[in-house]
CSV table of C-alpha atoms in Angstrom, one decimal:
chain,number,residue,atom,x,y,z
A,1,MET,CA,12.1,9.9,8.7
A,2,SER,CA,11.2,13.6,8.4
A,3,ASP,CA,13.1,13.8,5.1
A,4,LEU,CA,11.2,10.8,3.8
A,5,PHE,CA,7.8,12.6,4.2
A,6,GLU,CA,9.1,16.0,3.3
A,7,GLY,CA,9.9,14.6,-0.1
A,8,LEU,CA,6.4,13.2,-0.5
A,9,LYS,CA,4.8,16.4,0.7
A,10,ALA,CA,6.7,18.3,-1.9
A,11,LYS,CA,5.0,16.2,-4.6
A,12,LEU,CA,1.5,17.1,-3.4
A,13,ASN,CA,-0.2,20.2,-4.8
A,14,GLU,CA,-2.3,22.2,-2.4
A,15,GLY,CA,-5.0,19.6,-1.6
A,16,ASP,CA,-5.8,18.6,-5.2
A,17,ARG,CA,-5.6,14.9,-4.1
A,18,LYS,CA,-8.9,13.7,-2.5
A,19,ILE,CA,-8.4,10.8,0.0
A,20,VAL,CA,-11.3,8.9,1.5
A,21,PHE,CA,-11.5,8.1,5.2
A,22,PRO,CA,-14.4,5.6,5.8
A,23,GLU,CA,-13.8,5.7,9.6
A,24,ALA,CA,-14.4,9.4,10.1
A,25,LEU,CA,-15.8,9.1,13.6
A,26,ASP,CA,-12.5,7.6,14.9
A,27,THR,CA,-10.7,10.2,16.9
A,28,ARG,CA,-7.3,9.3,15.4
A,29,VAL,CA,-8.7,9.5,11.8
A,30,LEU,CA,-10.5,12.7,12.3
A,31,GLY,CA,-7.6,14.3,14.0
A,32,ALA,CA,-5.2,13.3,11.2
A,33,ALA,CA,-7.8,14.5,8.6
A,34,GLY,CA,-7.9,17.9,10.3
A,35,ARG,CA,-4.1,18.2,10.2
A,36,LEU,CA,-3.9,17.2,6.5
A,37,ALA,CA,-6.5,19.7,5.5
A,38,ALA,CA,-5.0,22.5,7.6
A,39,ASP,CA,-1.5,21.7,6.1
A,40,GLY,CA,-3.0,22.0,2.6
A,41,LEU,CA,-1.7,18.5,1.7
A,42,ILE,CA,-4.9,16.7,0.6
A,43,THR,CA,-8.7,17.2,0.7
A,44,PRO,CA,-10.0,14.6,3.2
A,45,VAL,CA,-13.3,12.9,2.2
A,46,LEU,CA,-15.1,11.7,5.3
A,47,ILE,CA,-17.7,9.0,5.2
A,48,GLY,CA,-20.5,8.6,7.8
A,49,ASN,CA,-23.4,10.3,9.5
A,50,ILE,CA,-22.8,13.9,8.8
A,51,GLU,CA,-24.3,15.2,12.0
A,52,ALA,CA,-22.3,12.8,14.1
A,53,ILE,CA,-19.1,13.8,12.2
A,54,GLN,CA,-19.8,17.4,12.8
A,55,ALA,CA,-20.4,16.8,16.5
A,56,LYS,CA,-17.1,14.8,16.8
A,57,ALA,CA,-15.2,17.5,14.9
A,58,LYS,CA,-16.5,20.2,17.3
A,59,GLU,CA,-15.5,18.1,20.3
A,60,LEU,CA,-12.0,17.7,18.9
A,61,ASN,CA,-11.8,21.3,17.7
A,62,VAL,CA,-11.3,20.1,14.1
A,63,SER,CA,-12.3,22.3,11.2
A,64,LEU,CA,-14.3,20.6,8.4
A,65,ASP,CA,-14.0,23.6,6.1
A,66,LYS,CA,-11.6,22.0,3.6
A,67,MET,CA,-13.1,18.6,3.7
A,68,GLU,CA,-15.9,16.7,1.8
A,69,LEU,CA,-18.5,14.7,3.8
A,70,TYR,CA,-20.7,11.9,2.5
A,71,ASP,CA,-23.5,10.0,4.2
A,72,PRO,CA,-24.1,6.7,2.4
A,73,GLU,CA,-27.7,6.7,3.6
A,74,LYS,CA,-28.4,10.1,2.2
A,75,TYR,CA,-26.2,10.2,-0.9
A,76,ALA,CA,-28.0,12.0,-3.7
A,77,GLU,CA,-26.3,10.0,-6.5
A,78,ILE,CA,-26.8,6.5,-5.0
A,79,ASP,CA,-28.7,5.2,-8.0
A,80,ALA,CA,-25.8,5.9,-10.3
A,81,MET,CA,-23.4,4.4,-7.8
A,82,VAL,CA,-25.6,1.2,-7.5
A,83,ALA,CA,-25.7,0.9,-11.3
A,84,ALA,CA,-21.9,1.3,-11.5
A,85,PHE,CA,-21.3,-1.3,-8.8
A,86,VAL,CA,-23.6,-3.9,-10.4
A,87,GLU,CA,-21.9,-3.4,-13.7
A,88,ARG,CA,-18.4,-3.6,-12.1
A,89,ARG,CA,-19.3,-6.9,-10.4
A,90,LYS,CA,-20.5,-8.4,-13.7
A,91,GLY,CA,-23.4,-10.5,-12.4
A,92,LYS,CA,-22.0,-11.2,-9.0
A,93,ALA,CA,-24.2,-8.7,-7.2
A,94,THR,CA,-27.9,-7.7,-7.8
A,95,GLU,CA,-29.2,-4.2,-7.4
A,96,GLU,CA,-30.6,-5.2,-4.0
A,97,ASP,CA,-27.1,-6.6,-3.0
A,98,ALA,CA,-25.5,-3.3,-4.1
A,99,ARG,CA,-27.8,-1.1,-2.1
A,100,LYS,CA,-27.1,-3.1,1.1
A,101,LEU,CA,-23.3,-3.2,0.5
A,102,LEU,CA,-23.0,0.4,-0.3
A,103,LEU,CA,-24.3,1.3,3.1
A,104,ASN,CA,-21.0,0.0,4.3
A,105,GLU,CA,-18.5,2.8,4.5
A,106,ASN,CA,-15.6,0.9,3.0
A,107,TYR,CA,-17.6,-0.2,0.0
A,108,PHE,CA,-19.1,3.3,-0.4
A,109,GLY,CA,-15.7,4.9,-0.1
A,110,THR,CA,-14.1,2.5,-2.6
A,111,MET,CA,-16.8,3.3,-5.1
A,112,LEU,CA,-16.0,7.0,-4.8
A,113,VAL,CA,-12.5,6.2,-5.8
A,114,TYR,CA,-13.6,4.0,-8.7
A,115,MET,CA,-16.0,6.7,-9.9
A,116,ASN,CA,-13.2,9.2,-9.9
A,117,LYS,CA,-14.7,11.3,-7.1
A,118,ALA,CA,-11.6,10.6,-5.0
A,119,HIS,CA,-8.0,9.5,-5.7
A,120,GLY,CA,-7.4,6.9,-2.9
A,121,LEU,CA,-8.6,5.5,0.4
A,122,VAL,CA,-7.2,4.8,3.9
A,123,SER,CA,-9.0,2.5,6.3
A,124,GLY,CA,-8.2,-0.1,8.9
A,125,ALA,CA,-8.2,1.9,12.2
A,126,VAL,CA,-11.4,0.2,13.1
A,127,HIS,CA,-11.9,-2.4,10.3
A,128,SER,CA,-9.9,-5.5,9.6
A,129,THR,CA,-7.5,-5.8,6.7
A,130,ALA,CA,-10.0,-8.1,4.9
A,131,ASP,CA,-12.7,-5.4,5.3
A,132,THR,CA,-10.4,-2.8,3.8
A,133,VAL,CA,-8.9,-4.9,1.0
A,134,ARG,CA,-11.9,-6.9,-0.2
A,135,PRO,CA,-13.8,-3.9,-1.6
A,136,ALA,CA,-10.7,-2.8,-3.3
A,137,LEU,CA,-10.1,-6.1,-5.0
A,138,GLN,CA,-13.8,-6.3,-6.1
A,139,ILE,CA,-14.1,-2.7,-7.3
A,140,VAL,CA,-10.8,-1.0,-8.0
A,141,LYS,CA,-9.2,-4.3,-9.0
A,142,MET,CA,-5.7,-5.0,-10.1
A,143,LYS,CA,-3.6,-3.2,-12.7
A,144,PRO,CA,-3.7,-4.9,-16.1
A,145,GLY,CA,-1.3,-7.8,-16.2
A,146,LEU,CA,-1.1,-8.2,-12.5
A,147,SER,CA,-2.9,-10.9,-10.5
A,148,LYS,CA,-2.4,-10.0,-6.9
A,149,THR,CA,-1.8,-7.0,-4.6
A,150,SER,CA,1.1,-7.1,-2.2
A,151,GLY,CA,2.2,-5.1,0.8
A,152,VAL,CA,5.6,-3.5,1.4
A,153,PHE,CA,7.3,-1.7,4.2
A,154,ILE,CA,9.8,1.2,3.8
A,155,MET,CA,12.4,0.6,6.4
A,156,VAL,CA,14.1,3.8,7.5
A,157,LYS,CA,17.0,4.6,9.8
A,158,GLU,CA,18.5,8.0,9.6
A,159,ASP,CA,19.4,8.5,5.9
A,160,THR,CA,19.1,4.8,5.0
A,161,LYS,CA,16.0,3.5,3.2
A,162,TYR,CA,15.1,0.0,2.2
A,163,VAL,CA,12.0,-1.7,0.7
A,164,PHE,CA,10.9,-5.0,2.1
A,165,ALA,CA,8.2,-7.1,0.3
A,166,ASP,CA,5.8,-8.9,0.5
A,167,CYS,CA,5.4,-8.5,4.3
A,168,ALA,CA,1.6,-8.2,4.5
A,169,ILE,CA,-0.5,-10.1,2.0
A,170,ASN,CA,0.6,-13.2,0.1
A,171,ILE,CA,1.3,-16.2,2.3
A,172,ALA,CA,3.0,-18.5,-0.3
A,173,PRO,CA,3.7,-16.5,-3.5
A,174,ASN,CA,4.4,-18.5,-6.6
A,175,SER,CA,7.0,-17.5,-9.2
A,176,GLN,CA,4.6,-15.2,-11.1
A,177,ASP,CA,3.6,-13.5,-7.8
A,178,LEU,CA,7.2,-13.0,-6.8
A,179,ALA,CA,7.9,-11.4,-10.2
A,180,GLU,CA,5.0,-9.0,-9.9
A,181,ILE,CA,6.0,-8.2,-6.3
A,182,ALA,CA,9.6,-7.4,-7.4
A,183,VAL,CA,8.5,-5.1,-10.3
A,184,GLU,CA,5.8,-3.3,-8.3
A,185,SER,CA,8.2,-2.9,-5.3
A,186,ALA,CA,10.7,-1.2,-7.5
A,187,LYS,CA,8.1,1.3,-8.6
A,188,THR,CA,7.2,1.9,-4.9
A,189,ALA,CA,10.9,2.5,-4.2
A,190,SER,CA,11.2,5.1,-6.9
A,191,MET,CA,8.3,7.0,-5.3
A,192,PHE,CA,10.4,7.3,-2.2
A,193,ASP,CA,13.5,8.5,-4.2
A,194,ILE,CA,15.2,5.1,-3.9
A,195,GLU,CA,17.0,4.0,-7.1
A,196,PRO,CA,15.8,0.4,-7.0
A,197,ARG,CA,18.3,-2.4,-6.9
A,198,VAL,CA,16.2,-5.5,-6.4
A,199,ALA,CA,17.3,-8.7,-4.7
A,200,MET,CA,15.2,-11.9,-4.8
A,201,LEU,CA,15.9,-13.6,-1.5
A,202,SER,CA,16.3,-17.2,-0.6
A,203,PHE,CA,18.3,-19.5,1.7
A,204,SER,CA,20.5,-20.2,-1.4
A,205,THR,CA,22.8,-18.0,-3.5
A,206,LYS,CA,23.0,-18.6,-7.2
A,207,GLY,CA,22.2,-22.3,-6.9
A,208,SER,CA,24.2,-23.1,-3.8
A,209,ALA,CA,21.2,-25.2,-2.8
A,210,VAL,CA,18.5,-26.7,-5.0
A,211,SER,CA,14.9,-27.3,-4.0
A,212,ASP,CA,11.4,-26.5,-5.0
A,213,GLU,CA,11.7,-23.3,-3.0
A,214,THR,CA,14.9,-22.1,-4.6
A,215,LYS,CA,13.6,-23.0,-8.1
A,216,ARG,CA,10.4,-20.9,-7.4
A,217,VAL,CA,12.6,-17.9,-6.7
A,218,GLU,CA,14.9,-18.5,-9.7
A,219,GLU,CA,11.8,-18.7,-12.0
A,220,GLY,CA,10.4,-15.6,-10.4
A,221,LEU,CA,13.6,-13.7,-11.2
A,222,LYS,CA,13.5,-14.8,-14.8
A,223,LEU,CA,9.8,-13.6,-15.1
A,224,ALA,CA,10.6,-10.3,-13.4
A,225,GLN,CA,13.5,-9.6,-15.7
A,226,GLU,CA,11.2,-10.3,-18.7
A,227,MET,CA,8.5,-8.0,-17.3
A,228,ALA,CA,11.0,-5.1,-16.6
A,229,PRO,CA,14.3,-5.6,-18.4
A,230,GLU,CA,15.3,-2.1,-17.5
A,231,LEU,CA,15.5,-3.0,-13.8
A,232,ILE,CA,18.6,-3.9,-11.9
A,233,ILE,CA,17.3,-7.2,-10.4
A,234,ASP,CA,19.1,-10.4,-9.5
A,235,GLY,CA,19.0,-13.5,-7.3
A,236,GLU,CA,18.5,-15.9,-5.8
A,237,PHE,CA,20.5,-14.4,-2.9
A,238,GLN,CA,20.9,-15.1,0.7
A,239,PHE,CA,20.4,-11.9,2.6
A,240,ASP,CA,24.1,-11.3,3.4
A,241,THR,CA,25.0,-11.7,-0.3
A,242,ALA,CA,22.5,-9.0,-1.1
A,243,ILE,CA,23.7,-6.5,1.5
A,244,VAL,CA,27.4,-7.2,2.2
A,245,PRO,CA,29.8,-6.3,-0.6
A,246,SER,CA,32.5,-8.8,0.6
A,247,VAL,CA,30.1,-11.7,0.6
A,248,ALA,CA,28.7,-10.7,-2.8
A,249,LYS,CA,32.2,-10.6,-4.2
A,250,GLN,CA,32.7,-14.2,-3.0
A,251,LYS,CA,29.3,-15.7,-3.7
A,252,ALA,CA,28.0,-13.8,-6.7
A,253,PRO,CA,31.0,-12.0,-8.4
A,254,ASN,CA,29.3,-11.6,-11.7
A,255,SER,CA,26.1,-10.1,-10.3
A,256,PRO,CA,25.1,-6.5,-11.0
A,257,ILE,CA,24.2,-6.3,-7.3
A,258,GLN,CA,27.4,-6.3,-5.2
A,259,GLY,CA,26.0,-6.0,-1.7
A,260,ASP,CA,24.2,-2.8,-2.5
A,261,ALA,CA,20.6,-4.0,-2.9
A,262,ASN,CA,17.9,-1.8,-1.5
A,263,VAL,CA,14.7,-3.6,-2.5
A,264,PHE,CA,14.3,-7.1,-0.9
A,265,VAL,CA,11.8,-9.6,-2.2
A,266,PHE,CA,11.2,-12.3,0.4
A,267,PRO,CA,10.2,-15.8,-0.7
A,268,SER,CA,7.2,-16.0,1.6
A,269,LEU,CA,5.0,-13.9,3.9
A,270,GLU,CA,6.5,-15.8,6.8
A,271,ALA,CA,10.0,-14.7,5.9
A,272,GLY,CA,9.0,-11.2,5.0
A,273,ASN,CA,7.0,-10.6,8.2
A,274,ILE,CA,9.8,-12.0,10.4
A,275,GLY,CA,12.5,-10.1,8.5
A,276,TYR,CA,11.0,-6.7,8.8
A,277,LYS,CA,10.2,-7.1,12.4
A,278,ILE,CA,13.8,-8.2,13.1
A,279,ALA,CA,15.0,-5.1,11.4
A,280,GLN,CA,12.5,-3.0,13.3
A,281,ARG,CA,13.1,-4.4,16.8
A,282,LEU,CA,16.8,-5.3,16.7
A,283,GLY,CA,18.1,-3.0,14.0
A,284,GLU,CA,16.0,-0.1,15.2
A,285,TYR,CA,14.6,0.7,11.8
A,286,GLU,CA,11.3,2.5,11.6
A,287,ALA,CA,8.8,0.5,9.5
A,288,VAL,CA,6.5,2.6,7.3
A,289,GLY,CA,3.6,0.6,6.0
A,290,PRO,CA,2.2,-1.7,4.9
A,291,ILE,CA,1.8,0.0,1.6
A,292,LEU,CA,-0.4,-1.9,-0.8
A,293,GLN,CA,0.6,-2.0,-4.4
A,294,GLY,CA,-0.6,-3.3,-7.7
A,295,LEU,CA,-4.1,-1.8,-7.6
A,296,ASN,CA,-5.6,0.5,-10.2
A,297,ALA,CA,-6.0,3.1,-7.5
A,298,PRO,CA,-4.3,3.2,-4.0
A,299,VAL,CA,-6.1,1.7,-1.1
A,300,ASN,CA,-4.1,1.4,2.1
A,301,ASP,CA,-4.7,-0.5,5.3
A,302,LEU,CA,-4.0,0.9,8.8
A,303,SER,CA,-3.3,-1.2,11.9
A,304,ARG,CA,-6.1,-1.1,14.4
A,305,GLY,CA,-3.5,-0.1,16.9
A,306,CYS,CA,-2.4,2.9,14.8
A,307,SER,CA,-1.8,6.4,16.1
A,308,GLU,CA,-3.0,9.7,14.6
A,309,GLU,CA,0.5,10.2,13.2
A,310,ASP,CA,0.2,6.8,11.4
A,311,VAL,CA,-3.0,7.9,9.7
A,312,TYR,CA,-1.4,11.2,8.7
A,313,LYS,CA,1.6,9.6,7.2
A,314,LEU,CA,-0.3,6.8,5.4
A,315,ALA,CA,-2.6,9.4,3.8
A,316,ILE,CA,0.4,11.3,2.5
A,317,ILE,CA,1.7,8.1,1.0
A,318,THR,CA,-1.7,7.2,-0.5
A,319,ALA,CA,-1.9,10.7,-2.1
A,320,ALA,CA,1.6,10.3,-3.6
A,321,GLN,CA,0.8,6.9,-4.9
A,322,SER,CA,-2.3,8.2,-6.6
A,323,MET,CA,-0.1,10.7,-8.5
A,324,GLU,CA,2.3,7.9,-9.6
A,325,ILE,CA,-0.6,5.7,-10.8
A,326,ALA,CA,-2.3,8.6,-12.6
């Protein structure tokens, strides 16, 4: 696991990435921000009442010297931000709506990212996933050509790394969704120095069973191959075909993937969520994530049960993502 993050840290350049923390008064968040600033990895951007943040930092013995602090209620450029928000929402929010919403730390922080005053955002230690993701979808929005964000986990055990997707967002992805998830997950894999070999998973291998579910995966594969013909991507595979060479040789002898897949696209959120937790709890893999992908700028969601270390690591991932997107 240390190698995974050492590689990402090496890509960061002395704090030139600014990452927003809308939950600055949370002890875990402020502690992680202090470490990130002290290590020279990123410039933390803290949102909230500045006096309260300063008092909390003093209590925790955290230096704020290498950080930026913003109070939504006292922001000098609020008029410009309100105007940008109204324009971005294209008639879905009035100026009055905007002024109310931008008092919310997540909306305010996401606007800082949209207005290029920061490179990414990490939230969720206090807020729900919906509270974190909704402003991102409304303001940052999806990359051109993509329709939905998705959430991946990097599964790590000693020197072995896999990408599992989508394990966090889309309950019942259609074929287009699966294709987008596959291509974006390959990009995420590359960020972690994983040469992507993408397997589209099902309960069927190469037509061994036929149903609406298998046809959806088969069509998703075709779309993904059209979107990114340079990728090594195949399916539909049962998991053992994707990961065991002897099974692949028997069930899919002509596939470019011969039991050596490292990016796994699950056919549903149900399957993905169960799959990563089996690997985590029975296989003793460490699950890093969820990492959201497909947005114009990185916004990542913490668990409300997260630790300071989780905040620290997800901020590093977010900063690295921002460099890939840029």
